[in-house]
mmCIF file of C-alpha atoms in Angstrom:
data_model
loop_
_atom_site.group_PDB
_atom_site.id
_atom_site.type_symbol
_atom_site.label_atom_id
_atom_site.label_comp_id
_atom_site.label_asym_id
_atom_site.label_seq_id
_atom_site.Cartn_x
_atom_site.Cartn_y
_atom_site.Cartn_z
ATOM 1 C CA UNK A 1 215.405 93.687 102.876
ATOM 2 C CA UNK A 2 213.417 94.722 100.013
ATOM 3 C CA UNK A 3 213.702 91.094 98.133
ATOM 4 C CA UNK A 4 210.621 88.999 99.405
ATOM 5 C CA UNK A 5 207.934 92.176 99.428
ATOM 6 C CA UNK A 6 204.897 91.085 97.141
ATOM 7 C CA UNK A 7 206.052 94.111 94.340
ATOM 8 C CA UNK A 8 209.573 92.536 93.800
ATOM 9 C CA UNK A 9 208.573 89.194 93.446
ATOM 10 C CA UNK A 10 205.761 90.353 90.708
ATOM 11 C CA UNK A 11 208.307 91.815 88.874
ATOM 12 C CA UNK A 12 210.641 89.126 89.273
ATOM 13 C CA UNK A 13 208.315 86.800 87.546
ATOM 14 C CA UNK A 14 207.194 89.197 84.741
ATOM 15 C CA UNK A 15 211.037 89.772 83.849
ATOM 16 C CA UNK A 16 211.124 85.555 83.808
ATOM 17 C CA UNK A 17 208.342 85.317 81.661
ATOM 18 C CA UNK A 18 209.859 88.405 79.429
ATOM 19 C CA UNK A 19 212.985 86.315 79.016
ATOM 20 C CA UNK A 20 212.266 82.764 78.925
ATOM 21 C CA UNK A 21 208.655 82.387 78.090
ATOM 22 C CA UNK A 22 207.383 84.873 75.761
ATOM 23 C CA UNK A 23 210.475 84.583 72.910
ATOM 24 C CA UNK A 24 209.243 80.972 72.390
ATOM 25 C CA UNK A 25 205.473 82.176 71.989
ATOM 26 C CA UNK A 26 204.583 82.130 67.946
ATOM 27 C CA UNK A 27 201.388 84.821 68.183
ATOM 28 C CA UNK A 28 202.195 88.104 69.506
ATOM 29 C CA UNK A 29 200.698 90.597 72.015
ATOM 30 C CA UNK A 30 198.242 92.584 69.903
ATOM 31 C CA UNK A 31 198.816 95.933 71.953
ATOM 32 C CA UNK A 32 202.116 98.511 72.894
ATOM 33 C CA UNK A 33 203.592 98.055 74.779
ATOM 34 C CA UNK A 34 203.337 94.516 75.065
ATOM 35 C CA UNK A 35 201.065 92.953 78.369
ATOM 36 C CA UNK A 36 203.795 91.844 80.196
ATOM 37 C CA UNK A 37 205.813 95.250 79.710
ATOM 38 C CA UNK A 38 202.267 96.806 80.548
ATOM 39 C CA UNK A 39 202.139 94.578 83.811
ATOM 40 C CA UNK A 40 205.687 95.439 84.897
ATOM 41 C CA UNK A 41 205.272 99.639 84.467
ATOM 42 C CA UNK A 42 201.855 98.671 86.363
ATOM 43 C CA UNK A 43 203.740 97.613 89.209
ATOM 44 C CA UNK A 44 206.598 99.518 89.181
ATOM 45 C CA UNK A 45 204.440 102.864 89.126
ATOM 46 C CA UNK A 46 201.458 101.245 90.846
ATOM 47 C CA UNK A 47 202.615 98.612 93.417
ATOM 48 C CA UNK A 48 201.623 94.792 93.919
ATOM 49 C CA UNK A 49 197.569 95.526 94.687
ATOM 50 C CA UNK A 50 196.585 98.355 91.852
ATOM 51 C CA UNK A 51 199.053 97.209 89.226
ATOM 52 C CA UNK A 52 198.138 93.891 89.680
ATOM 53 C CA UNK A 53 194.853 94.514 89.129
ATOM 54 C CA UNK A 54 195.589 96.724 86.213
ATOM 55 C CA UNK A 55 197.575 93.932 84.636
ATOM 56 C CA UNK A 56 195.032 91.140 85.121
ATOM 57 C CA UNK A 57 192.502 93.421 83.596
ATOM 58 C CA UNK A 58 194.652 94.118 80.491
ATOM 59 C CA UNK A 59 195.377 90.551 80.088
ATOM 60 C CA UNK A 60 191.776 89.515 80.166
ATOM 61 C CA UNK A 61 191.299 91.886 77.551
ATOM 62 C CA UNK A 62 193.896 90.567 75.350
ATOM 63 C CA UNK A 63 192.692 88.288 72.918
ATOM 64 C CA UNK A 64 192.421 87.347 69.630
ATOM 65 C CA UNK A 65 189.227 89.606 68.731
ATOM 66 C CA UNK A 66 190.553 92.426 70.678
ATOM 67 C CA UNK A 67 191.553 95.139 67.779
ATOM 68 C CA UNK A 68 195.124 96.101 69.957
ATOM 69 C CA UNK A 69 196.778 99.169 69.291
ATOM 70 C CA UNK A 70 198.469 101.668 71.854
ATOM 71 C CA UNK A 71 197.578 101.306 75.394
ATOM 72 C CA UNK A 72 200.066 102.882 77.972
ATOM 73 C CA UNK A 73 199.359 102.453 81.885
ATOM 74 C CA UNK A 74 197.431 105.433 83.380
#
């Protein structure tokens, strides 16, 4: 059973956030594709340790004085 490993339940929650969370946000993600969508290809392509990380890292540098723009996962 695939269901419980650490990767599915990462993307579980993303694709939570993606549905419930996020559409009742007012400011917007400043990059494309958007962090979460970032975090889930991250994961997908990456698994739970390195996309993790590679998530984290692209949300800390998601903020208001960051300048955005296109920023696909490696």
């Amino acid at each position: 059973m695939n269901r419980w490993k650490p990767k599915n339940i990462m993307i579980r929650l993303i694709r939570l956030y993606q549905k419930y969370i996020s559409p009742m946000k007012r400011t917007k993600c400043p990059y494309i594709p958007t962090c979460s969508q970032y975090g889930l290809e991250a994961i997908e392509k990456y698994g739970a340790l390195k996309g993790g990380l590679l998530a984290a890292w692209r949300i800390l540098r998601c903020n208001p004085f960051s300048h955005g723009g296109y920023d696909p996962v490696p």
